Short mmCIF file of C-alpha atoms and ligand atoms in Angstrom, two decimals:
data_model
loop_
_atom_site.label_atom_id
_atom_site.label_comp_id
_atom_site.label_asym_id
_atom_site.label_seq_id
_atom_site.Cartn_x
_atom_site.Cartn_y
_atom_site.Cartn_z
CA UNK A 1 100.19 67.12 91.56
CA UNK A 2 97.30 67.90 93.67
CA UNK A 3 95.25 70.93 92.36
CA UNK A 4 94.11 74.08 94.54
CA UNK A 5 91.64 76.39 94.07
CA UNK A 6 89.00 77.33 91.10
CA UNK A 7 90.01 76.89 87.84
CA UNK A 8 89.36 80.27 85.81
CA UNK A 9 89.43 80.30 82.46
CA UNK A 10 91.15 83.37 80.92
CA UNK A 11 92.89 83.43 84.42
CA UNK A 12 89.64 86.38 85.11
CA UNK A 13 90.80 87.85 88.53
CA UNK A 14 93.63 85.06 89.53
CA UNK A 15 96.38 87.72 90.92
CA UNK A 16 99.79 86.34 89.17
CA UNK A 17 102.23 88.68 90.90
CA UNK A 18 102.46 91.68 93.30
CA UNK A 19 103.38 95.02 91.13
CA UNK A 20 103.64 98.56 91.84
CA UNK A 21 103.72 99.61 88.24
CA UNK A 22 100.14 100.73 87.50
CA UNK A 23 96.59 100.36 88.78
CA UNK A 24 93.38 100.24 87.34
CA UNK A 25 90.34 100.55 89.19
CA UNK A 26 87.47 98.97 86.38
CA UNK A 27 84.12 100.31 88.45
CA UNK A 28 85.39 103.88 89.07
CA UNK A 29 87.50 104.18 85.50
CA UNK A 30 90.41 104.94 87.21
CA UNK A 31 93.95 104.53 85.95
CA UNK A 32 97.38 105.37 87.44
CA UNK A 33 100.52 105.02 86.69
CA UNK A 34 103.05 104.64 89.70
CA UNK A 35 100.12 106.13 91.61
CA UNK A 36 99.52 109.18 89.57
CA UNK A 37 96.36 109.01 87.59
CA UNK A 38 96.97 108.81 83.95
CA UNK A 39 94.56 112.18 83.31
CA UNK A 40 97.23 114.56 84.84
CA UNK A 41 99.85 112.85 83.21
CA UNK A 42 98.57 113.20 79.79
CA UNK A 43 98.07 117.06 80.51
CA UNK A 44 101.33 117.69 81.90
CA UNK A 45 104.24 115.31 80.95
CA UNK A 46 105.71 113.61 77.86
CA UNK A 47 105.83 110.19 76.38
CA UNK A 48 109.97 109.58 77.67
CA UNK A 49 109.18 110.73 81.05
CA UNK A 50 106.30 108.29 81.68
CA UNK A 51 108.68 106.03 80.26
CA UNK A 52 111.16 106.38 82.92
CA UNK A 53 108.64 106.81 86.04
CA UNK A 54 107.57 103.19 84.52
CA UNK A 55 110.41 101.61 84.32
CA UNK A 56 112.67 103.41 86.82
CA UNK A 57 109.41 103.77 89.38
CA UNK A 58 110.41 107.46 90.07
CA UNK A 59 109.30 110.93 88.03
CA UNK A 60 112.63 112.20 87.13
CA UNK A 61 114.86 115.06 87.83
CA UNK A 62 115.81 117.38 85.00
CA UNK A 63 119.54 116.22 84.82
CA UNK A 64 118.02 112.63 84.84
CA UNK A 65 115.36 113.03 82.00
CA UNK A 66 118.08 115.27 80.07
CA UNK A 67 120.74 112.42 80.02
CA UNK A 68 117.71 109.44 79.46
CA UNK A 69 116.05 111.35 76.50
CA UNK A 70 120.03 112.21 74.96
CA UNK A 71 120.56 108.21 75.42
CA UNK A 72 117.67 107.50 73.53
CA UNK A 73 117.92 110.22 70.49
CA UNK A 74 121.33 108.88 69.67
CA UNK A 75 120.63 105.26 69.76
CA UNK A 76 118.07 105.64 67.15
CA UNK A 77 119.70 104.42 64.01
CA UNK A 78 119.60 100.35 63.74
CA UNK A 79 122.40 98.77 61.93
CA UNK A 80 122.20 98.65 57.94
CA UNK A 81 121.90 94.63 58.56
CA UNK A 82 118.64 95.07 60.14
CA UNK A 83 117.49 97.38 57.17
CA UNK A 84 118.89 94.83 54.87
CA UNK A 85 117.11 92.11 56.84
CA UNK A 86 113.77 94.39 56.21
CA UNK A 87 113.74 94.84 52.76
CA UNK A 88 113.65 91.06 52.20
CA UNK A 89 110.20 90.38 54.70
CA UNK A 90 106.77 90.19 51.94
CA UNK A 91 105.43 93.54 51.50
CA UNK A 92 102.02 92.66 52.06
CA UNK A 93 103.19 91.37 55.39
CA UNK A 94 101.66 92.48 58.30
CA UNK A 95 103.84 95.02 60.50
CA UNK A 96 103.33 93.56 63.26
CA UNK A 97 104.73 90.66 61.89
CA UNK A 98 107.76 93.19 60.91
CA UNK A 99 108.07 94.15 63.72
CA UNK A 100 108.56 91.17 66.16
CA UNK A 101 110.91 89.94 63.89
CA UNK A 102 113.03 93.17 63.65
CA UNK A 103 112.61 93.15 67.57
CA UNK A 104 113.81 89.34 67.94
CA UNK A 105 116.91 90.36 65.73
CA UNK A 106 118.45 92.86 68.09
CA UNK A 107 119.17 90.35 70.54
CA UNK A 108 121.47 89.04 67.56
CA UNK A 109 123.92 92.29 67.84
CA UNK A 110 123.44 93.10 71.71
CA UNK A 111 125.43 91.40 74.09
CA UNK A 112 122.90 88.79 75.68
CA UNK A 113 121.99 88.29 79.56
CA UNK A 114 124.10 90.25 81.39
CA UNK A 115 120.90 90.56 83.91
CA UNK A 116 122.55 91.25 86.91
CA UNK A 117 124.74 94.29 85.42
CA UNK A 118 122.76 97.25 86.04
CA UNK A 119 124.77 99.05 82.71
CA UNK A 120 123.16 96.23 80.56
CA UNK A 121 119.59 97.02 81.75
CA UNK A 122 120.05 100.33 81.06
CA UNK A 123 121.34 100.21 77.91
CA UNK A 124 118.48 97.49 76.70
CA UNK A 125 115.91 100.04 77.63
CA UNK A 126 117.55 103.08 75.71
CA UNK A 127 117.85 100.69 72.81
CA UNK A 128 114.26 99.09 72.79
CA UNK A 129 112.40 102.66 73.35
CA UNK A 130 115.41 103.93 70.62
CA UNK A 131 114.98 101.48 67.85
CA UNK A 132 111.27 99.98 67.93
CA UNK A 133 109.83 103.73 66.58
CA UNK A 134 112.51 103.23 64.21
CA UNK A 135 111.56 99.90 63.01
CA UNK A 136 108.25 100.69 62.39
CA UNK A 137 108.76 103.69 60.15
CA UNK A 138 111.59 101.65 58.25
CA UNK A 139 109.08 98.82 57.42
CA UNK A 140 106.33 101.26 56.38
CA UNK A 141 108.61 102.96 53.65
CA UNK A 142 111.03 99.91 52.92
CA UNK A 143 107.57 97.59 51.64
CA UNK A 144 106.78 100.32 48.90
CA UNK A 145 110.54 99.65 47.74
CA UNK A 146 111.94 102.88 49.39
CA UNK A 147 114.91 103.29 51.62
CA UNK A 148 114.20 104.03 55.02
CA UNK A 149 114.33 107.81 56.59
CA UNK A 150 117.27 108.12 58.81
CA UNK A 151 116.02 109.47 62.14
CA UNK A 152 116.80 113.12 63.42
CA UNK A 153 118.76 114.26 66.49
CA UNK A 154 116.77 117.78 66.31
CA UNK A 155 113.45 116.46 66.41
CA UNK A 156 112.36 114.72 70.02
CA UNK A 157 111.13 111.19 70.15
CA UNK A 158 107.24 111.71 68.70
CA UNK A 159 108.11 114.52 66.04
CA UNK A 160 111.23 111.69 65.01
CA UNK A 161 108.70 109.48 64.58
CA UNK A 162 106.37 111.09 62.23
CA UNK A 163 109.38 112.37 60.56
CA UNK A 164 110.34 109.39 60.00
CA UNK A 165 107.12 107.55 58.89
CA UNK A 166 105.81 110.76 56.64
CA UNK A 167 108.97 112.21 55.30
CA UNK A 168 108.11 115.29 56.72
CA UNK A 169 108.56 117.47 59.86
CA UNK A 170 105.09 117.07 61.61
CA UNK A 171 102.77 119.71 62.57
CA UNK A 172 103.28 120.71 66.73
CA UNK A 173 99.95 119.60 67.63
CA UNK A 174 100.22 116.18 65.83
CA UNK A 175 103.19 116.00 67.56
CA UNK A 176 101.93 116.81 70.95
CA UNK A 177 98.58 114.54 70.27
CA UNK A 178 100.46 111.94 69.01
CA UNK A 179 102.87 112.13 72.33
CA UNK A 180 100.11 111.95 74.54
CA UNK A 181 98.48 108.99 72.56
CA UNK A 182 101.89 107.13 73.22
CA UNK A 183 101.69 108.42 77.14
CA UNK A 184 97.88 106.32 77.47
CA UNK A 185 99.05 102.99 75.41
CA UNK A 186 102.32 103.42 77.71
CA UNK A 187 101.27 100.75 80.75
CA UNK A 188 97.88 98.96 81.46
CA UNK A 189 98.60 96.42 84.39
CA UNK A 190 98.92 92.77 83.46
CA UNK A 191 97.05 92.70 80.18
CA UNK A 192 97.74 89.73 77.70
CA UNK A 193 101.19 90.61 76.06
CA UNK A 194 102.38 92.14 79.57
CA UNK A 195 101.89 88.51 81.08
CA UNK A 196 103.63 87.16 77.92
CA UNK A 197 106.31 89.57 78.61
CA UNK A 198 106.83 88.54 82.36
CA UNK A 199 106.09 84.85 81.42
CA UNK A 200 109.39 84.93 79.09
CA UNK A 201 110.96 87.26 81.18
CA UNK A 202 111.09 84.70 84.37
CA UNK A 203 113.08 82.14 82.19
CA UNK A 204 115.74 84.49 82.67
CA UNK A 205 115.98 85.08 78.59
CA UNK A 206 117.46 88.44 77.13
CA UNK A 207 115.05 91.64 76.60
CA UNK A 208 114.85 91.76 73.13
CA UNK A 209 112.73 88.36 73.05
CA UNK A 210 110.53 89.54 75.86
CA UNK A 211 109.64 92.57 73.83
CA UNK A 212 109.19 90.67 70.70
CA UNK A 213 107.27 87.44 72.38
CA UNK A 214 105.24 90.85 73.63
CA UNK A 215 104.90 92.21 70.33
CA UNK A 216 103.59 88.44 69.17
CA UNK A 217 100.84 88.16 71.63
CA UNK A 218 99.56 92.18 71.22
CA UNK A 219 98.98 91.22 67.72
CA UNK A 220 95.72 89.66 68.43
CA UNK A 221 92.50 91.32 67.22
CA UNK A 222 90.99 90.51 70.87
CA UNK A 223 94.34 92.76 72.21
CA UNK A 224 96.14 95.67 70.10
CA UNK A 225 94.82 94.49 66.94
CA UNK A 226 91.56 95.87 67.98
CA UNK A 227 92.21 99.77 67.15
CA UNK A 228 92.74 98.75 63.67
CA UNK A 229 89.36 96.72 63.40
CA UNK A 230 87.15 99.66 64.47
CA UNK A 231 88.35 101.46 61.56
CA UNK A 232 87.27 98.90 59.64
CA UNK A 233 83.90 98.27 61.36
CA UNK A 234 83.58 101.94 60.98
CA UNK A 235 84.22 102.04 57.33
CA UNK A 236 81.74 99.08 56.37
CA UNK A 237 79.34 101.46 58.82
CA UNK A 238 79.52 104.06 55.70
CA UNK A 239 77.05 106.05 57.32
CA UNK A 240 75.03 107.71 60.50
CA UNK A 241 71.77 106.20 59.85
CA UNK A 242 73.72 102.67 59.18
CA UNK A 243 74.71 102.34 62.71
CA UNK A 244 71.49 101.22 64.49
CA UNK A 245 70.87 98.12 61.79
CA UNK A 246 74.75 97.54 61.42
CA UNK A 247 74.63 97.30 65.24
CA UNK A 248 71.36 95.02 65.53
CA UNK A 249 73.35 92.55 62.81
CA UNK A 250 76.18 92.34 64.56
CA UNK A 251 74.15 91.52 67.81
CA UNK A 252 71.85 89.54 66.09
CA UNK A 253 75.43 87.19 65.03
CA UNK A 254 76.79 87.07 68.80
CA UNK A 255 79.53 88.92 67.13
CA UNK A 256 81.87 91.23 69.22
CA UNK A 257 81.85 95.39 68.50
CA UNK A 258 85.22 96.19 67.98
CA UNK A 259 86.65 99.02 70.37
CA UNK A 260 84.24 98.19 73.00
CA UNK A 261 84.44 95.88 76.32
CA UNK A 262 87.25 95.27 78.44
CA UNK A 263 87.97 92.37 80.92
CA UNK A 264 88.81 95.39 83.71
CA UNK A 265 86.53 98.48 83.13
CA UNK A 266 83.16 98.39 83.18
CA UNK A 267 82.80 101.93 82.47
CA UNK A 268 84.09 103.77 79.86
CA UNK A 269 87.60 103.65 79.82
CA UNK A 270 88.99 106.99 80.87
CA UNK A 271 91.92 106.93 77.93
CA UNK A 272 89.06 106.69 75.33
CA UNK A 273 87.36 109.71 77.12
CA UNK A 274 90.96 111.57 76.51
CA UNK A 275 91.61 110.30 72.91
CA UNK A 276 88.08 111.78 72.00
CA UNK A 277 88.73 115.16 73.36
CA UNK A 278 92.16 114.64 71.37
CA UNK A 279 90.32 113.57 67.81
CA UNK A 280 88.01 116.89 68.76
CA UNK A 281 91.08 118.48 68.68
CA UNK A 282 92.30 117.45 65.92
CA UNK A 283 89.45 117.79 63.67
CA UNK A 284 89.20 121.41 64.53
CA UNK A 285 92.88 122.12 63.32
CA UNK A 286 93.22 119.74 60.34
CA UNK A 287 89.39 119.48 58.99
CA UNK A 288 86.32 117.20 60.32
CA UNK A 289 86.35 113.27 59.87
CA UNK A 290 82.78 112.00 58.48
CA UNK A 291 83.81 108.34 60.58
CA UNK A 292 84.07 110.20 63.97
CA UNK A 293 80.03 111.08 63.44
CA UNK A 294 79.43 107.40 63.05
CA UNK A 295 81.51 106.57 66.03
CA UNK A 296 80.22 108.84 68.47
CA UNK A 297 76.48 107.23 67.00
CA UNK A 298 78.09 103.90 67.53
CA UNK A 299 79.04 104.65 71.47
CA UNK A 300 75.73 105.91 71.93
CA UNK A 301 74.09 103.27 70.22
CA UNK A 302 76.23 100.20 72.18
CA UNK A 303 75.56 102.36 75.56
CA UNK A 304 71.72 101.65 74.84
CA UNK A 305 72.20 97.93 74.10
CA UNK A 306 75.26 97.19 76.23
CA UNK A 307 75.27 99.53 79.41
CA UNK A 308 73.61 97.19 81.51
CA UNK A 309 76.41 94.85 81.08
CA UNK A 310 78.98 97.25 81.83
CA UNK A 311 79.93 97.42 77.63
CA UNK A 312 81.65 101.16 76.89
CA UNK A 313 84.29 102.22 74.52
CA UNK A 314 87.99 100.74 75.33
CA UNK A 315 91.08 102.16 74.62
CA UNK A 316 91.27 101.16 70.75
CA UNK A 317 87.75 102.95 70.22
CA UNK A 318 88.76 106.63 69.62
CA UNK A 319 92.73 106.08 68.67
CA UNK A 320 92.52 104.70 65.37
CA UNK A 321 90.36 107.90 64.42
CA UNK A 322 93.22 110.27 65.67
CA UNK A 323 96.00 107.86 63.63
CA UNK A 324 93.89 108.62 60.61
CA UNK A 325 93.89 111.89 60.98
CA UNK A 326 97.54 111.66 61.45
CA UNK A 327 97.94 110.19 58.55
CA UNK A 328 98.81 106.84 60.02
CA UNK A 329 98.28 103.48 57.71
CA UNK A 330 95.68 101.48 59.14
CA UNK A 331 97.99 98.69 59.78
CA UNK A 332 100.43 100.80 61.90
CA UNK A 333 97.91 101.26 64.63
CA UNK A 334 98.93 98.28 66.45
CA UNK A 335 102.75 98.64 66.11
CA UNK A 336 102.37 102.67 67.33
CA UNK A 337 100.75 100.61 69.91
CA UNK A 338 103.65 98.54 70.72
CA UNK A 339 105.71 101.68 70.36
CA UNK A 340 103.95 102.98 73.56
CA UNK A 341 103.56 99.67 75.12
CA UNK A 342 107.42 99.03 75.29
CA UNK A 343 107.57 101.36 78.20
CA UNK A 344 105.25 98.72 80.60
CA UNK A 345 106.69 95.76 79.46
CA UNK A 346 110.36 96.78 80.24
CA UNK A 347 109.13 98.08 83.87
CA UNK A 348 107.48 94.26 84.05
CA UNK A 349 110.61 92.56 82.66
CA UNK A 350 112.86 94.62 85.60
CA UNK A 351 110.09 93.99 88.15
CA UNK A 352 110.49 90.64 87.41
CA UNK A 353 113.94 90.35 87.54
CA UNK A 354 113.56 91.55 90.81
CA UNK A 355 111.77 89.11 92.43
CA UNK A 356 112.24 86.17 90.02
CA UNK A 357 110.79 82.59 90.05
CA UNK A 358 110.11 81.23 86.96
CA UNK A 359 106.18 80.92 86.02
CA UNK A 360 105.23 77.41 85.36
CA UNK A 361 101.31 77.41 86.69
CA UNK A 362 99.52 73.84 86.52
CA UNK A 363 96.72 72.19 84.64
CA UNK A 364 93.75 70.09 85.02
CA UNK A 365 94.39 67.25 82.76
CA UNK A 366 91.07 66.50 81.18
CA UNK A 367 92.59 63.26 78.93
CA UNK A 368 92.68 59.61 79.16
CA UNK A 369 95.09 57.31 80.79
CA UNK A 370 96.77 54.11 80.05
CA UNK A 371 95.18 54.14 76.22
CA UNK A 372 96.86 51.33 73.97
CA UNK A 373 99.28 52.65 70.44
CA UNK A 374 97.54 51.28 67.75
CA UNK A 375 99.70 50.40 64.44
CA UNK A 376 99.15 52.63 61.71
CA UNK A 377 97.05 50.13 59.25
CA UNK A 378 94.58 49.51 61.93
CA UNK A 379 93.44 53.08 63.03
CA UNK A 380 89.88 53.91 61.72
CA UNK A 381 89.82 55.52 58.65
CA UNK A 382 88.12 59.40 59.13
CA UNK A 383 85.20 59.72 58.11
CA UNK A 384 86.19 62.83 55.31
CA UNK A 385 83.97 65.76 54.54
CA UNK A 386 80.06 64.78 54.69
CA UNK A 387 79.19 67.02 51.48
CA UNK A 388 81.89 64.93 49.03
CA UNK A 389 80.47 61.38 50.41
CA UNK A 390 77.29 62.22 49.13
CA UNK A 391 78.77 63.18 45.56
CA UNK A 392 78.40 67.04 45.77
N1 COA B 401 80.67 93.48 71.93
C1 COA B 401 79.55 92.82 72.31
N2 COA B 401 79.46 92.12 73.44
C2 COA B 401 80.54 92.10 74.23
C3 COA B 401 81.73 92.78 73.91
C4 COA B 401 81.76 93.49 72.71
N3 COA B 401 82.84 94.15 72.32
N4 COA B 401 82.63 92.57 74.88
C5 COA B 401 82.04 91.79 75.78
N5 COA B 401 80.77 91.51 75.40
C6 COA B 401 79.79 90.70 76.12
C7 COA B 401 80.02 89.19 75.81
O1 COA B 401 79.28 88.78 74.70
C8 COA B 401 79.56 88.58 77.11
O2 COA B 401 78.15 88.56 77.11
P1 COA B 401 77.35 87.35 77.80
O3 COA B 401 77.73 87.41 79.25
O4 COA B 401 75.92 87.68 77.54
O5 COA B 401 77.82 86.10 77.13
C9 COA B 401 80.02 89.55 78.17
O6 COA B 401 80.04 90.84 77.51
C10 COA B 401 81.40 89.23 78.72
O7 COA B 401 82.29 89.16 77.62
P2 COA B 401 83.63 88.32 77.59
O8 COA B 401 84.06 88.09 76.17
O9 COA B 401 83.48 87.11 78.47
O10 COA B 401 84.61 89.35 78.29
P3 COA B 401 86.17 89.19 78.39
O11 COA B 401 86.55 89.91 79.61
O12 COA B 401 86.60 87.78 78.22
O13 COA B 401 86.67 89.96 77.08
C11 COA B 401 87.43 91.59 75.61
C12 COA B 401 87.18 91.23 77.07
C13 COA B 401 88.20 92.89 75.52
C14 COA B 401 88.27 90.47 74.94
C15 COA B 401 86.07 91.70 74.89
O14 COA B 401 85.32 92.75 75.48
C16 COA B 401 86.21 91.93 73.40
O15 COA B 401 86.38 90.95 72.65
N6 COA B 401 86.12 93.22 72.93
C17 COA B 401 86.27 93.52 71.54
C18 COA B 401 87.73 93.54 71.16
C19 COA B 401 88.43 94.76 71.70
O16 COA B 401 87.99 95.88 71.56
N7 COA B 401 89.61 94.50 72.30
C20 COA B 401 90.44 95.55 72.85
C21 COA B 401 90.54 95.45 74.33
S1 COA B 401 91.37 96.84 75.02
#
């Protein structure tokens, strides 16, 4: 096969499909979804109804958004073989881990691939925004040897949640804050686990592997697992007047600052702007937060340093400070993350199905040819670890 073009590593820039799902504009900080910018969105709507302008590509009516959000209340419950499946995953297992799992296994109870049926796409995408939340608070409780908290039809989808996960009915604001956190993680073009969701999307496979192949590849510290390394980073920070050597070590290593950087924005990101004015808002109800000092030292500190090469806070920066404040274990940042995210990558996996051709991209093979096998008793011995040949 002849080869065209540049190659790019990391794909930077190569367009891999025409979308009208959301747009990012990196120089100006600019993000929309469906063409409205994510800043009026977050002020004025709610977590389901960016859902369904995602995936249905329309804002919608009241009768519309009454019958979607009464869909997805009473399809929250997952069957007791689920839970049972649960309670026998490690407890020190990672949630994310949990959580593609749990995803993978309600393809198992779903009737698979009907993907021309209109009725079957609908009901996959009440059942994945239904069920994931649910997932995720099961797994939290179920790894300390508790049963799970059974979700409740009174409470609406972010207020469920924390219900759920907490065991008790949250305040309104963290309900509302934690809503519009959900709203910003929602959609973000094609990042890394949205092309891994259209990737196993175009082989034509059923939803709930998309979402969990998703869920796999938003795992990564470079992707999601980011928001819960800056709590971390900010932690081993300890203090205000740390920040300025901490920073000069980790530059000093060539090692990446958590939170900050982004292969699109070169400016701050405008959902970290919003999820600091959130924390603010947060720490003035519920009591101050010694880490969000160090962070806002941090961001000024990487702006001196970095600017010049366009390095600012991302979207993991400021959210795992308003999880904490929440309440929200450290290792649930990234699957509250993949709570959101389910909304973008079921408006990908029905764009795709769309327009489908399955992606199979090319290579530039870098190997040998025509090499000879060698039997197994004549291939050189390796050469082992250095340090033990000399006797150490
Ligand atoms: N800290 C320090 N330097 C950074 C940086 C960071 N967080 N992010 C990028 N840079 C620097 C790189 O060292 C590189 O510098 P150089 O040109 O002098 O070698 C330059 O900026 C380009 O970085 P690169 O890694 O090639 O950018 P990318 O587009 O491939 O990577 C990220 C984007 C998000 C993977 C990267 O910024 C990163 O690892 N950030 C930290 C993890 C994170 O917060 N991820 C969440 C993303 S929403």
């Amino acid at each position: 096969m002849t080869f065209v073009g540049e190659y790019k590593p990391g794909l930077e820039g190569v367009p891999a499909t025409l979308s009208s799902i959301s747009y990012v504009d990196g120089q100006k900080g600019i993000l929309e979804y469906r063409g409205i910018r994510v800043e009026e969105l977050a002020q004025k709507s709610s977590f389901l109804e960016v859902a369904y302008l995602l995936i249905w590509g329309k804002l919608p009516t009241q009768e519309e958004i009454d019958s979607f959000e009464h869909d997805i209340r009473y399809h929250r419950r997952i069957k007791y073989r689920i839970r049972d499946m649960m309670k026998c995953f490690p407890e020190t297992g990672h949630p994310m881990d949990a959580l593609q799992t749990s995803a993978a296994a309600l393809g198992l109870f779903y009737s698979r691939r009907a993907l021309d049926n209109p009725q079957y796409i609908g009901e996959a995408v009440v059942r994945l925004l239904a069920k994931i939340p649910t997932m995720v608070a099961a797994f939290k409780l179920m790894r300390k040897g508790n049963d799970a908290v059974q979700p409740r039809d009174d409470l609406d989808y972010s207020a469920n949640f924390l219900y759920m996960l907490n065991e008790r009915e949250p305040h309104p604001l963290a309900a509302k804050v934690f809503d519009v956190c959900l709203m910003l993680h929602a959609e973000h073009t094609i990042n890394a686990s949205t092309f891994s969701a259209m990737v196993t999307a175009s082989t034509l496979t059923d939803p709930y592997a998309v979402v969990a192949s998703a869920v796999g590849t938003l795992a990564g510290p470079l992707h999601g697992g980011a928001n819960e390394e800056v709590l971390f980073m900010l932690e081993d920070i300890g203090s205000v007047e740390n920040v300025r050597p901490y920073l000069d070590g980790l530059l000093e290593r060539k090692a990446k600052i958590m939170g900050f950087g982004h292969r699109v924005y070169k400016v701050k990101d405008p959902r970290a702007t919003i999820l600091q004015k959130l924390a603010e808002e947060l720490f003035e109800q519920f009591g101050h937060d010694k880490y969000y000092e160090i962070a806002v030292e941090l961001e000024a500190a990487v702006q001196d340093k970095l600017g010049h090469k366009g390095i600012y806070p991302n979207v993991d920066f400021y959210s795992g400070l308003v999880y904490r404040k929440l309440g929200i274990p450290t290792d649930l940042f990234t699957p509250i993350f993949a709570i959101a995210r389910v909304a973008g990558w079921l408006a990908h996996w029905k764009e795709q199905l769309g327009k489908n051709r399955i992606y199979r991209p090319t290579q530039i093979y870098t190997g040998s040819h025509g090499e000879p096998y060698i039997p197994i008793d004549e291939r050189a011995v390796p050469l082992g670890d250095p340090l033990e040949q000399e006797g150490n």
